[in-house]
Structure formats: structure tokens, C-alpha cells
Coordinates of C-alpha atoms in Angstrom, one line a residue:
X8 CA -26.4 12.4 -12.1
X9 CA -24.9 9.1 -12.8
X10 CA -25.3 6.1 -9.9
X11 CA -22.7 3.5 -9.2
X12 CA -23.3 0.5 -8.0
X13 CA -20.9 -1.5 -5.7
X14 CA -21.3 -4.4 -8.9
X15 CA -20.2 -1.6 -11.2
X16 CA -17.4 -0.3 -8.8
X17 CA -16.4 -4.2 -8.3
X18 CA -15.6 -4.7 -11.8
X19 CA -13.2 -2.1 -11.4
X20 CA -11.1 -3.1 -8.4
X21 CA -9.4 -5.7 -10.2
X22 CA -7.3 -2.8 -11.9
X23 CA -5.5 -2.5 -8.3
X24 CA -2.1 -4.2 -8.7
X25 CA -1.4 -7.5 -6.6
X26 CA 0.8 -6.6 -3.7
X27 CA 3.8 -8.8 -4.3
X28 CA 6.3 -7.6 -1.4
X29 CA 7.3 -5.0 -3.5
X30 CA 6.1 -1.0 -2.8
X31 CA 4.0 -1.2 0.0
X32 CA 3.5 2.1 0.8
X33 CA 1.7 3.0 -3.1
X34 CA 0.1 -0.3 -2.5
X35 CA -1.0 0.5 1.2
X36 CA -2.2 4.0 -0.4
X37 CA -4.1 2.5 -3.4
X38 CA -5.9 -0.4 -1.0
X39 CA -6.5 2.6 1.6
X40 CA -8.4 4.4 -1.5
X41 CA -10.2 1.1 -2.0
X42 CA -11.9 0.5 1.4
X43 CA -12.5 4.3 2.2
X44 CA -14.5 3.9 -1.5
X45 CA -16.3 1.0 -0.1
X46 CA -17.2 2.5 3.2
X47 CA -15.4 0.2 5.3
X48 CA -12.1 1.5 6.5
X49 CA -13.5 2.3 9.7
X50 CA -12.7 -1.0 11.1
X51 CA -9.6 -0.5 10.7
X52 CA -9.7 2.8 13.1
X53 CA -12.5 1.6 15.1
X54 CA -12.3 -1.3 17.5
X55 CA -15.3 -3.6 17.4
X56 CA -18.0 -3.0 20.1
X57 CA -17.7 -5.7 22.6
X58 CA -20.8 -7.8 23.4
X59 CA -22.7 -7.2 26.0
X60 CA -22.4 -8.9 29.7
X61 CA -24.9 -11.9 30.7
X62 CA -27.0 -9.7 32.4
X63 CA -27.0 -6.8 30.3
X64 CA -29.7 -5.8 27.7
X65 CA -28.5 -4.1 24.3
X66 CA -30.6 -2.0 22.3
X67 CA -31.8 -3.1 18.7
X68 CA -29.7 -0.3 17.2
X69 CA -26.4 -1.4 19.2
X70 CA -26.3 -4.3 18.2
X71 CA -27.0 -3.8 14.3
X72 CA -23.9 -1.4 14.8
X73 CA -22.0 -4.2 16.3
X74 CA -23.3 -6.8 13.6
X75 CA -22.6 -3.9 10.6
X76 CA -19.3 -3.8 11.9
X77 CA -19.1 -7.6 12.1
X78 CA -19.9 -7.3 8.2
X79 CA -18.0 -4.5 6.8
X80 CA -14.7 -5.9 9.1
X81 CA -15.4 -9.6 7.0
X82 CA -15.6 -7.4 3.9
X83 CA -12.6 -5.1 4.3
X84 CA -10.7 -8.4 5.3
X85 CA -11.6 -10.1 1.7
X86 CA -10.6 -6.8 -0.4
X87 CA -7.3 -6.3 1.6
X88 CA -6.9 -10.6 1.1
X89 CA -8.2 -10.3 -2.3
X90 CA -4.6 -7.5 -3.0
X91 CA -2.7 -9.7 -2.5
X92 CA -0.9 -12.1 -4.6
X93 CA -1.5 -15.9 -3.9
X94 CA 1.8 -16.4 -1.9
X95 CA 1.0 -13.6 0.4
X96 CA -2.9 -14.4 0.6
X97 CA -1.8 -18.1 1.8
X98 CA 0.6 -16.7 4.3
X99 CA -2.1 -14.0 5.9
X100 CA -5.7 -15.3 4.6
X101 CA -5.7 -17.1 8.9
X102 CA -6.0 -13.4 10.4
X103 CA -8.9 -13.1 12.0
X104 CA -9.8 -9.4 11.4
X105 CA -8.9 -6.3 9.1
X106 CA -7.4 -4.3 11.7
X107 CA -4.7 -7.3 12.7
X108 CA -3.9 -7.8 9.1
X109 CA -3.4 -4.1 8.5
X110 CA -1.0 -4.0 10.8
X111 CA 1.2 -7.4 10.1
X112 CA 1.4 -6.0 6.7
X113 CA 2.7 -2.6 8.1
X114 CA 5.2 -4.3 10.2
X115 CA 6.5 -6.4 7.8
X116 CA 6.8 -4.3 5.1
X117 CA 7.3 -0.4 6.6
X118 CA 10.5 -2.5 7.9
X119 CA 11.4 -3.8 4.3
X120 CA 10.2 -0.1 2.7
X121 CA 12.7 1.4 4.6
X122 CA 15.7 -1.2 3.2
X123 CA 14.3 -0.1 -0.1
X124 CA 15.1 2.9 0.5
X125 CA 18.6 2.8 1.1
X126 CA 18.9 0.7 -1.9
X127 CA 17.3 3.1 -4.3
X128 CA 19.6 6.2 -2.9
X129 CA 22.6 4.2 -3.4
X130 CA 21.6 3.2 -6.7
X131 CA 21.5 7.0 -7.7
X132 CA 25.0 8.1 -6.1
X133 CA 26.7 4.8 -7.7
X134 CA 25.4 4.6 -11.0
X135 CA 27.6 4.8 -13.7
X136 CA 26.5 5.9 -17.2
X137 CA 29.0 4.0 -20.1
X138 CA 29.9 4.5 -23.6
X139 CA 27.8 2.0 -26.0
X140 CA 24.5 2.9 -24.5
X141 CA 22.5 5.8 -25.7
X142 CA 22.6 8.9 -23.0
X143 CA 18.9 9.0 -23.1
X144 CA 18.5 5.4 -22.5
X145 CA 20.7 6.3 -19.3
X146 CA 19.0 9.2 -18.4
X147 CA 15.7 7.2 -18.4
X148 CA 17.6 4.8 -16.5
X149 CA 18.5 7.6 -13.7
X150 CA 15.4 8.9 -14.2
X151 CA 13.6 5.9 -13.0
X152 CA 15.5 6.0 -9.9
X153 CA 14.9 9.3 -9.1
X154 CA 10.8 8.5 -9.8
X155 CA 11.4 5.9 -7.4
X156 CA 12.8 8.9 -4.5
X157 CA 9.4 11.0 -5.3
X158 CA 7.2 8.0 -4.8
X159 CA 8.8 7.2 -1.4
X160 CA 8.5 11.0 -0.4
X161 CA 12.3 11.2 -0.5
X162 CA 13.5 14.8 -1.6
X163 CA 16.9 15.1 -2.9
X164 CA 18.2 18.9 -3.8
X165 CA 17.8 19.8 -8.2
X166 CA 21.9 20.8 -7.8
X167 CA 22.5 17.7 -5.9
X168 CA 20.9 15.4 -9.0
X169 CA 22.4 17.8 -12.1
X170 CA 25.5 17.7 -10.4
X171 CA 25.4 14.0 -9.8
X172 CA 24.1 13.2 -13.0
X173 CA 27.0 15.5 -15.0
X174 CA 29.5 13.9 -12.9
X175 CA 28.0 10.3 -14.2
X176 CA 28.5 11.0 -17.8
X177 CA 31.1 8.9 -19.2
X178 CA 34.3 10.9 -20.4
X179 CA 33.4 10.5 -24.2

């Protein structure tokens, strides 16, 4: 049985893409994958426990949970910060806690994601293959587009895209 350590499974987070602005959602996924890997998703779920009144005594273990929450939220900040490209880092990196930043991102971009959306459909039903170009390099071309519906969980009908597609071919 092989052991990983968090330094082994560090050098492999840099493989996550930057998030740019563009594709949320797979980057939201991907980053999603990330903290539940490092154990600390749950501050995004779980609200911090609140300290305790002046006159009120807390128990040695409630407050190590309140401190290990402390930790893993300053930890699950930095990977979500560190997925970012620099523009975006220098426009969030003042947010005090995971949870907040979470959901900025999701508020900008679920917004933006859904503009996207309506962009890649009408892309589909308005493109236009020509003569000069290969069909298979216009084919890849639609297919693309139509890789871009399955990753946004958009379904479109197999007649609907042959039809489309056989009314796109140019008359040659």
C-alpha cells in the first residue's frame, strides 16, 4: 500500500489550470476535487464556531475544532487564491474567508456561465461550413462546439445535430 504525502500531492496541484474568467463551472469542479482531496472543503459548508462569551468556559477540544477550522479555512483560501490567475488573485486575494470567496466567484461567474451558454448554442445553429476548408477540419470545428454543450450539461437531440450539421454542408 502506497502513502501520499500532502508534499507529494502538492507537486501535483500545479497541473490544475489557472482560472482565467473562462469555464468556471469545470474550474469550480476541478478546485472542488482539490479541497475535498485536501480535507478542507468543509469550511466552505460549515460556518466557523463562534468564540465563546466573556463569561463562558470552552472545552480544550472546542476550541482546537474552532482553531482547526481557523487553519484549514486559511488553507482552503490559499489553494482556491493560488487557481487563480494573477489578475483574478489581485482582484479577490482581500476576502477574508473561503466560504465568502466561494461564493463571489459563483456570483460572478454562474452569471457569466450562463451568457456563455447562449453564445455556444448560437454558435452551433449559425455556423456555416464553406468550400476551401477541408470537411473534417469543419466537422472538428462543430465538433468542438458541441464538446463545449456536453461540458456545460447542455443536451441537444442526435437528429437535431445530424440534421443541423447536413443542413451546414456547403452545396459543393
Amino acid at each position: 500500500m502506497a502513502f501520499v504525502t500532502l508534499k507529494d500531492m502538492g507537486s501535483d496541484f500545479h497541473r490544475l489550470e489557472r482560472f482565467d474568467g473562462e469555464d468556471f463551472v469545470r474550474w469550480q469542479r476541478k478546485m472542488h476535487f482539490l479541497l475535498v482531496t485536501v480535507k478542507v472543503y468543509y469550511v466552505i459548508l460549515n460556518p466557523r464556531r463562534p468564540e465563546p462569551g466573556k463569561n463562558e468556559e470552552e472545552s480544550v477540544a472546542k476550541t482546537h475544532e474552532r482553531l482547526r477550522w481557523d487553519q484549514d479555512d486559511e488553507i482552503c483560501r490559499g489553494h482556491i487564491l493560488n487557481g487563480m490567475s494573477n489578475t483574478l488573485f489581485d482582484a479577490y486575494h482581500t476576502v477574508k474567508t473561503a466560504k465568502e470567496l466561494w461564493n463571489q466567484l459563483e456570483r460572478r461567474y454562474i452569471i457569466e456561465d450562463a451568457t456563455s451558454k447562449r453564445f455556444i448554442i448560437s454558435n452551433f445553429f449559425y455556423y456555416k461550413m464553406v468550400d476551401g476548408r477541408s470537411v473534417m477540419e469543419q466537422f472538428n470545428g462543430i465538433k468542438s462546439i458541441l464538446d463545449r454543450y456536453s461540458q456545460r450539461k447542455l443536451v441537444l437531440d442526435e437528429f437535431i445535430v445530424v440534421t443541423s450539421i447536413i443542413d451546414k454542408l456547403p452545396p459543393s
